[in-house]
Amino acid sequence: MYFLKNFKINFLVIGVTALLTTTTLARNSDDDKTIHRFHQSLLTIDSHVDISREYMLSDDFDPGLKTHMKVDFDKMKRGGIDGVFFIVYVAQKKRDAAGYHAAYLAAMKKFTALHKMLDEDYPQQIKLAYSPEDVLKIHEQGKLIAMIGVENGYPIDHNLEILDQFYHLGARYMGLTHSGNNDICDSSSPSSKLGDNKNEDKGLSQFGRSVVKRMNDLGMMIDVSHASDQCVKDVLTLSRAPIIASHSGTRALMNHPRNLPDELLKQIADKGGVIQIVGYTGFIKADPARDKAFEELEAKVASHYHAREFSYKLHENTPEYIAGTNQINKDYPLATVQQYVDQIDHAVKIAGIDHVGISSDFDGGGELRGWEDASQSENITRELLRRGYSKTDIQKIWSGNLLTTWKKIASYRLKSLK
Ligand SMILES: [Zn+2]
């Protein structure tokens, strides 16, 4: 009898558990469908996606094909990503005539690749937006939206006409600097190799002031990601228009010079700007062992190719570097989507719900557990919903805030230039 009673109770418990599990599963898949539908209904923009030097030059870097890139058309569609800012990035090198010339050519190579994609190869699938109004129009046409940002003002040399040329080619934001100081302003990561003084943050230079003024006149967004704190302060003081951080994190949660302190988050917001929180593990969680593993991998790959030092240009797509990176990601896990959304939470707390957005830095080092490429972008929306963000707020974060800021900045364009 006791056995039977016990058996019945056990059976009941198992039965109830099974019932609960079935209900939970049913509810989960209903939830998933609802989240999927909601995410697909959003207008989503990722404000920072890098492109390779080989972009549109080989099948491996052709976004119209199935590729290993983190962003291609198929991954954008599967992940419900409607638009991205493709980045014309040039690394900081010597500030001499040869360096400036090479930097200009490197920038033009990327502009050419993007226009080949847009004008020649895939005009039916993707279109360049020159304005926030274009973004909405292209979205209505059912095409993917391309936008262009420049990362590092180094390739404009000391020549504002090159800045104008980049604008005419479609660039709508320019990050003033990158790793290593340049002639526009100091970097959040000065380069001792280039002879920078790490302890002296001079902020914006005299030439940098003319760049800020010209960008205001053009109605072009000034991007302060990678800039030193003093540079951000100088730009906030000088710029007539709001400014953006196209891919930055919050220093209060992760103490890294690339991240913005609360004081600057607040000042960017007070001026009407937006901070696009970046999905880059190194700016989200501290992991010295992971950093060390990357240093060792880079040294190993360089020596394998008999090079004096590791070079992204030469080595980032080698099988040895790719395999090593995968192993490091296994040994020292990437930051999670939850940790990423912690950054969004903090930025919203300090800057306000109208001044925060999303950027992946995909194909430029950005990668999270749960947001490994554009196809997994729905996971960000799921986490925002789980934390109680309203649908209206999620739309603001995914593009509304950036578009509002862009529109304000564009309104500063000189009437004489129209
Ligand atoms: Zn960057």
Coordinates of C-alpha atoms and ligand atoms in Angstrom, one line a residue:
M1 CA 0.0 0.0 0.0
Y2 CA 2.7 2.4 1.0
F3 CA 4.6 1.5 -2.2
L4 CA 1.4 2.0 -4.3
K5 CA 0.7 5.4 -2.6
N6 CA 4.3 6.4 -3.1
F7 CA 4.1 5.3 -6.7
K8 CA 0.9 7.3 -7.3
I9 CA 2.5 10.4 -5.8
N10 CA 5.6 9.9 -7.8
F11 CA 3.5 9.3 -10.9
L12 CA 1.5 12.5 -10.2
V13 CA 4.7 14.5 -9.7
I14 CA 6.1 13.1 -12.9
G15 CA 2.8 13.8 -14.7
V16 CA 2.6 17.4 -13.4
T17 CA 6.2 18.0 -14.3
A18 CA 5.7 16.7 -17.8
L19 CA 2.5 18.8 -18.1
L20 CA 4.4 21.9 -16.9
T21 CA 7.3 21.2 -19.2
T22 CA 4.9 20.9 -22.2
T23 CA 3.1 24.1 -21.3
T24 CA 6.4 25.9 -20.8
L25 CA 7.7 24.7 -24.1
A26 CA 4.4 25.7 -25.9
R27 CA 4.6 29.1 -24.2
N28 CA 8.2 29.5 -25.1
S29 CA 7.7 28.8 -28.7
D30 CA 4.7 31.2 -28.8
D31 CA 6.9 33.8 -27.1
D32 CA 9.6 33.1 -29.6
K33 CA 7.2 33.6 -32.5
T34 CA 5.9 36.9 -30.9
I35 CA 9.5 38.1 -30.3
H36 CA 10.5 37.1 -33.8
R37 CA 7.5 39.0 -35.3
F38 CA 8.2 42.0 -33.1
H39 CA 11.9 42.1 -34.0
Q40 CA 11.2 41.7 -37.7
S41 CA 8.7 44.6 -37.5
L42 CA 11.4 47.0 -36.1
L43 CA 13.5 49.3 -38.2
T44 CA 17.0 48.2 -37.0
I45 CA 20.3 49.9 -37.7
D46 CA 23.7 48.7 -36.6
S47 CA 25.9 51.9 -36.6
H48 CA 29.3 50.2 -37.0
V49 CA 30.3 47.3 -39.3
D50 CA 33.8 47.1 -40.7
I51 CA 34.7 45.9 -44.2
S52 CA 37.8 44.0 -45.3
R53 CA 40.5 45.5 -47.5
E54 CA 39.4 42.7 -49.9
Y55 CA 35.7 43.8 -49.9
M56 CA 34.1 43.0 -53.2
L57 CA 37.4 41.8 -54.6
S58 CA 36.8 38.1 -53.9
D59 CA 33.9 35.8 -53.2
D60 CA 35.0 35.5 -49.5
F61 CA 34.2 39.2 -49.1
D62 CA 31.2 39.6 -51.3
P63 CA 28.1 40.3 -49.0
G64 CA 25.7 39.1 -51.7
L65 CA 27.1 35.5 -51.4
K66 CA 27.2 33.2 -48.4
T67 CA 30.4 34.2 -46.6
H68 CA 32.3 33.8 -43.3
M69 CA 31.9 37.6 -42.7
K70 CA 29.7 38.4 -39.7
V71 CA 27.6 40.7 -41.9
D72 CA 26.4 39.7 -45.4
F73 CA 22.9 40.2 -46.9
D74 CA 21.7 36.7 -45.9
K75 CA 22.7 37.2 -42.3
M76 CA 21.2 40.7 -42.2
K77 CA 17.9 39.3 -43.4
R78 CA 17.9 36.3 -41.1
G79 CA 18.8 38.5 -38.2
G80 CA 16.3 41.2 -39.0
I81 CA 18.9 43.9 -39.5
D82 CA 17.6 46.5 -42.0
G83 CA 20.6 48.9 -42.2
V84 CA 24.2 49.2 -41.4
F85 CA 26.8 51.8 -41.4
F86 CA 29.7 50.3 -43.4
I87 CA 33.0 51.7 -42.3
V88 CA 35.8 53.2 -44.3
Y89 CA 38.6 52.5 -41.7
V90 CA 42.2 53.4 -42.2
A91 CA 44.8 52.6 -39.5
Q92 CA 46.9 55.4 -38.0
K93 CA 50.5 55.4 -39.4
K94 CA 53.2 58.1 -39.7
R95 CA 52.0 61.6 -40.2
D96 CA 54.3 62.3 -43.2
A97 CA 53.5 62.9 -46.9
A98 CA 53.9 59.2 -47.8
G99 CA 51.7 58.1 -44.8
Y100 CA 49.0 60.6 -45.8
H101 CA 49.1 59.5 -49.4
A102 CA 48.8 55.8 -48.6
A103 CA 46.0 56.5 -46.1
Y104 CA 44.0 58.4 -48.7
L105 CA 44.4 55.6 -51.2
A106 CA 43.4 53.0 -48.6
A107 CA 40.2 55.0 -47.8
M108 CA 39.4 55.4 -51.5
K109 CA 39.8 51.6 -52.0
K110 CA 37.0 51.0 -49.5
F111 CA 34.7 53.8 -50.9
T112 CA 35.2 52.2 -54.3
A113 CA 34.3 48.7 -53.0
L114 CA 31.2 50.0 -51.3
H115 CA 30.1 51.8 -54.5
K116 CA 30.8 48.7 -56.6
M117 CA 28.4 46.8 -54.2
L118 CA 25.8 49.5 -54.3
D119 CA 25.8 50.8 -57.8
E120 CA 27.1 47.9 -59.9
D121 CA 26.5 44.5 -58.3
Y122 CA 23.5 44.7 -55.9
P123 CA 21.3 47.8 -56.6
Q124 CA 18.2 45.6 -56.4
Q125 CA 19.1 44.5 -52.9
I126 CA 20.7 47.3 -51.1
K127 CA 20.7 51.1 -51.4
L128 CA 22.8 53.9 -50.0
A129 CA 21.0 56.3 -47.7
Y130 CA 22.3 59.9 -47.8
S131 CA 19.8 61.1 -45.2
P132 CA 17.5 59.8 -42.4
E133 CA 14.6 60.4 -44.9
D134 CA 16.4 58.1 -47.4
V135 CA 16.6 55.4 -44.7
L136 CA 12.8 55.4 -44.3
K137 CA 12.2 55.5 -48.1
I138 CA 14.6 52.6 -48.8
H139 CA 13.1 50.6 -46.0
E140 CA 9.6 51.0 -47.5
Q141 CA 11.0 49.8 -50.9
G142 CA 11.9 46.6 -49.1
K143 CA 15.7 46.9 -49.7
L144 CA 18.5 46.7 -47.2
I145 CA 19.9 50.1 -46.2
A146 CA 23.6 51.0 -46.5
M147 CA 25.1 54.0 -44.8
I148 CA 28.8 55.0 -44.8
G149 CA 30.9 56.1 -41.9
V150 CA 34.6 56.9 -41.9
E151 CA 36.8 55.7 -39.0
N152 CA 39.8 57.9 -38.4
G153 CA 40.2 61.4 -39.9
Y154 CA 43.9 60.6 -40.8
P155 CA 43.2 60.0 -44.6
I156 CA 41.9 63.6 -45.0
D157 CA 45.5 64.8 -44.4
H158 CA 45.3 68.5 -43.7
N159 CA 42.8 69.0 -46.5
L160 CA 39.2 69.9 -45.9
E161 CA 38.5 69.2 -49.6
I162 CA 39.1 65.5 -49.0
L163 CA 36.5 65.7 -46.2
D164 CA 34.1 67.2 -48.7
Q165 CA 34.9 64.5 -51.1
F166 CA 34.2 61.8 -48.6
Y167 CA 30.8 63.5 -47.8
H168 CA 30.0 63.5 -51.5
L169 CA 30.9 59.7 -51.7
G170 CA 28.2 59.2 -49.1
A171 CA 30.0 59.3 -45.7
R172 CA 27.7 60.7 -43.1
Y173 CA 29.8 60.4 -40.0
M174 CA 33.6 60.5 -39.4
G175 CA 35.4 59.3 -36.3
L176 CA 38.0 61.9 -35.7
T177 CA 40.7 59.5 -34.6
H178 CA 41.6 55.9 -34.0
S179 CA 44.4 54.1 -32.1
G180 CA 47.2 56.6 -32.1
N181 CA 47.1 60.4 -32.0
N182 CA 46.6 62.2 -35.3
D183 CA 46.7 65.8 -36.5
I184 CA 43.0 66.3 -35.7
C185 CA 43.0 65.2 -32.1
D186 CA 44.4 62.8 -29.5
S187 CA 43.3 59.2 -29.2
S188 CA 41.9 57.3 -26.2
S189 CA 44.7 54.8 -27.1
P190 CA 47.9 56.7 -27.9
S191 CA 50.5 54.7 -29.7
S192 CA 54.0 54.6 -28.2
K193 CA 55.1 52.9 -31.5
L194 CA 54.1 56.1 -33.3
G195 CA 55.9 58.2 -30.7
D196 CA 52.7 59.4 -28.8
N197 CA 53.1 60.7 -25.3
K198 CA 50.7 58.6 -23.3
N199 CA 50.4 61.0 -20.4
E200 CA 49.6 64.1 -22.4
D201 CA 46.0 64.5 -23.7
K202 CA 46.1 67.6 -25.8
G203 CA 42.5 67.2 -27.1
L204 CA 41.5 68.9 -30.3
S205 CA 44.3 70.6 -32.4
Q206 CA 43.9 73.8 -34.4
F207 CA 43.4 71.8 -37.6
G208 CA 40.9 69.6 -35.6
R209 CA 38.9 72.7 -34.8
S210 CA 38.6 73.5 -38.6
V211 CA 37.5 69.9 -39.2
V212 CA 34.7 70.2 -36.5
K213 CA 33.6 73.4 -38.0
R214 CA 33.5 72.0 -41.6
M215 CA 31.6 68.9 -40.4
N216 CA 29.0 71.2 -38.8
D217 CA 28.7 73.2 -42.1
L218 CA 28.3 69.9 -44.1
G219 CA 25.7 68.6 -41.7
M220 CA 28.0 65.5 -41.1
M221 CA 27.9 63.6 -37.8
I222 CA 31.1 64.0 -35.7
D223 CA 31.9 60.6 -34.1
V224 CA 34.0 60.7 -30.9
S225 CA 34.5 56.9 -30.5
H226 CA 38.3 56.4 -30.1
A227 CA 38.9 60.0 -29.1
S228 CA 40.6 61.0 -25.9
D229 CA 38.5 62.4 -23.1
Q230 CA 39.9 65.9 -23.6
C231 CA 39.1 65.7 -27.4
V232 CA 35.5 64.7 -26.6
K233 CA 35.2 67.7 -24.2
D234 CA 36.7 70.1 -26.8
V235 CA 34.3 68.8 -29.5
L236 CA 31.4 69.2 -27.1
T237 CA 32.4 72.8 -26.5
L238 CA 33.1 73.7 -30.1
S239 CA 30.5 71.8 -32.2
R240 CA 27.3 73.7 -32.9
A241 CA 25.5 70.5 -33.7
P242 CA 25.0 67.4 -31.5
I243 CA 27.7 64.7 -31.7
I244 CA 27.7 60.9 -31.7
A245 CA 29.7 58.0 -30.4
S246 CA 29.3 55.4 -33.1
H247 CA 30.7 52.5 -31.1
S248 CA 31.6 53.0 -27.4
G249 CA 30.9 51.5 -24.0
T250 CA 30.4 52.8 -20.5
R251 CA 33.5 53.3 -18.3
A252 CA 31.5 52.9 -15.1
L253 CA 30.9 49.2 -15.9
M254 CA 34.2 48.5 -17.6
N255 CA 37.2 50.7 -16.9
H256 CA 38.7 51.0 -20.4
P257 CA 39.9 54.3 -22.0
R258 CA 37.8 53.4 -25.1
N259 CA 34.7 53.6 -22.9
L260 CA 32.9 56.9 -22.0
P261 CA 32.8 58.1 -18.4
D262 CA 29.3 59.0 -17.0
E263 CA 30.2 62.7 -17.2
L264 CA 30.7 62.5 -21.0
L265 CA 27.7 60.2 -21.6
K266 CA 25.6 62.9 -19.9
Q267 CA 27.1 65.8 -21.8
I268 CA 26.7 64.0 -25.2
A269 CA 23.0 63.4 -24.3
D270 CA 22.5 67.0 -23.0
K271 CA 23.8 68.3 -26.4
G272 CA 21.2 66.1 -28.2
G273 CA 23.6 63.3 -29.3
V274 CA 23.5 59.6 -29.1
I275 CA 25.9 56.9 -27.7
Q276 CA 25.8 53.6 -29.7
I277 CA 26.8 50.9 -27.2
V278 CA 29.3 48.5 -28.8
G279 CA 29.3 44.7 -28.7
Y280 CA 33.0 44.3 -28.3
T281 CA 34.0 41.9 -25.6
G282 CA 37.2 43.8 -24.6
F283 CA 35.1 46.9 -23.7
I284 CA 32.5 44.9 -21.8
K285 CA 34.4 42.6 -19.5
A286 CA 38.0 42.6 -18.1
D287 CA 39.8 39.4 -18.9
P288 CA 43.6 39.8 -18.7
A289 CA 44.2 36.1 -19.5
R290 CA 42.3 36.5 -22.7
D291 CA 44.3 39.6 -23.7
K292 CA 47.5 37.7 -23.0
A293 CA 46.4 34.7 -25.1
F294 CA 45.8 37.1 -28.0
E295 CA 49.2 38.7 -27.6
E296 CA 50.8 35.2 -27.6
L297 CA 48.7 34.2 -30.7
E298 CA 49.7 37.3 -32.6
A299 CA 53.4 36.7 -31.8
K300 CA 53.1 33.1 -32.9
V301 CA 51.3 33.9 -36.2
A302 CA 53.9 36.7 -37.0
S303 CA 56.8 34.3 -36.4
H304 CA 55.1 31.6 -38.5
Y305 CA 55.0 34.0 -41.4
H306 CA 58.6 35.2 -40.7
A307 CA 57.3 38.8 -40.0
R308 CA 58.9 41.1 -37.5
E309 CA 55.5 41.8 -35.9
F310 CA 51.8 40.8 -36.3
S311 CA 49.9 42.8 -38.8
Y312 CA 46.1 42.7 -39.1
K313 CA 46.5 43.7 -42.8
L314 CA 48.6 40.6 -43.5
H315 CA 47.6 38.1 -40.9
E316 CA 44.0 38.5 -39.7
N317 CA 42.6 36.2 -42.4
T318 CA 45.3 33.5 -42.1
P319 CA 44.0 30.0 -41.1
E320 CA 46.4 30.1 -38.1
Y321 CA 45.0 33.3 -36.7
I322 CA 41.4 32.2 -37.3
A323 CA 41.9 28.8 -35.6
G324 CA 43.8 30.5 -32.7
T325 CA 40.9 33.0 -32.3
N326 CA 38.4 30.3 -32.1
Q327 CA 40.4 28.4 -29.5
I328 CA 40.8 31.6 -27.4
N329 CA 37.0 32.2 -27.6
K330 CA 36.6 28.6 -26.2
D331 CA 39.2 29.0 -23.4
Y332 CA 38.3 32.6 -22.4
P333 CA 34.6 33.0 -23.3
L334 CA 33.3 36.2 -24.9
A335 CA 31.1 38.6 -23.0
T336 CA 27.4 37.7 -23.1
V337 CA 24.3 39.5 -24.5
Q338 CA 23.2 40.0 -20.9
Q339 CA 26.5 41.8 -20.1
Y340 CA 26.1 43.9 -23.3
V341 CA 22.5 44.9 -22.3
D342 CA 23.9 45.8 -18.8
Q343 CA 25.9 48.4 -20.7
I344 CA 22.8 49.7 -22.5
D345 CA 21.0 49.8 -19.1
H346 CA 23.7 51.9 -17.6
A347 CA 23.9 54.3 -20.6
V348 CA 20.1 54.7 -20.5
K349 CA 20.3 55.4 -16.7
I350 CA 22.9 58.2 -17.2
A351 CA 22.1 59.6 -20.7
G352 CA 18.4 58.8 -20.9
I353 CA 16.3 56.6 -23.1
D354 CA 16.4 59.0 -26.1
H355 CA 20.2 58.9 -26.4
V356 CA 21.3 55.3 -26.6
G357 CA 21.7 53.0 -29.6
I358 CA 23.3 49.7 -30.8
S359 CA 26.5 48.9 -32.7
S360 CA 28.2 45.6 -33.2
D361 CA 31.7 46.4 -34.5
F362 CA 31.2 43.2 -36.5
D363 CA 34.1 42.3 -38.8
G364 CA 36.2 44.7 -36.8
G365 CA 36.5 42.6 -33.6
G366 CA 33.0 42.8 -32.3
E367 CA 31.5 39.5 -31.1
L368 CA 29.5 38.3 -28.1
R369 CA 28.1 35.0 -26.9
G370 CA 24.6 35.1 -28.4
W371 CA 25.5 37.9 -30.9
E372 CA 28.2 36.3 -32.9
D373 CA 27.1 37.7 -36.2
A374 CA 24.2 39.7 -37.7
S375 CA 21.9 36.7 -38.0
Q376 CA 21.6 36.5 -34.1
S377 CA 20.5 40.1 -33.7
E378 CA 17.1 39.1 -32.4
N379 CA 18.8 38.0 -29.1
I380 CA 19.3 41.7 -28.3
T381 CA 15.6 42.5 -28.7
R382 CA 14.7 39.4 -26.6
E383 CA 16.9 40.6 -23.7
L384 CA 15.6 44.1 -23.9
L385 CA 12.0 42.8 -23.7
R386 CA 13.0 40.5 -20.8
R387 CA 14.2 43.5 -18.9
G388 CA 10.9 45.3 -19.4
Y389 CA 11.9 47.9 -22.1
S390 CA 8.7 48.9 -23.9
K391 CA 8.3 48.3 -27.6
T392 CA 8.5 52.1 -28.2
D393 CA 11.8 52.3 -26.3
I394 CA 13.3 49.3 -28.1
Q395 CA 12.5 50.9 -31.5
K396 CA 14.3 54.1 -30.2
I397 CA 17.3 52.1 -29.2
W398 CA 17.4 50.1 -32.5
S399 CA 17.4 53.2 -34.7
G400 CA 15.0 55.9 -33.6
N401 CA 17.5 57.8 -31.5
L402 CA 20.2 57.6 -34.1
L403 CA 17.9 58.8 -36.9
T404 CA 16.6 61.7 -34.7
T405 CA 20.1 62.8 -33.9
W406 CA 21.3 62.5 -37.5
K407 CA 18.3 64.6 -38.7
K408 CA 19.2 67.3 -36.1
I409 CA 22.9 67.3 -37.2
A410 CA 21.9 67.4 -40.9
S411 CA 19.8 70.5 -40.2
Y412 CA 23.0 72.4 -39.4
R413 CA 24.1 72.0 -43.0
L414 CA 24.8 75.5 -44.5
K415 CA 21.9 76.7 -46.6
S416 CA 24.5 77.9 -49.2
L417 CA 25.6 74.3 -49.7
K418 CA 22.1 73.0 -50.6
Ligands
ZN1 ZN 36.7 51.2 -33.8

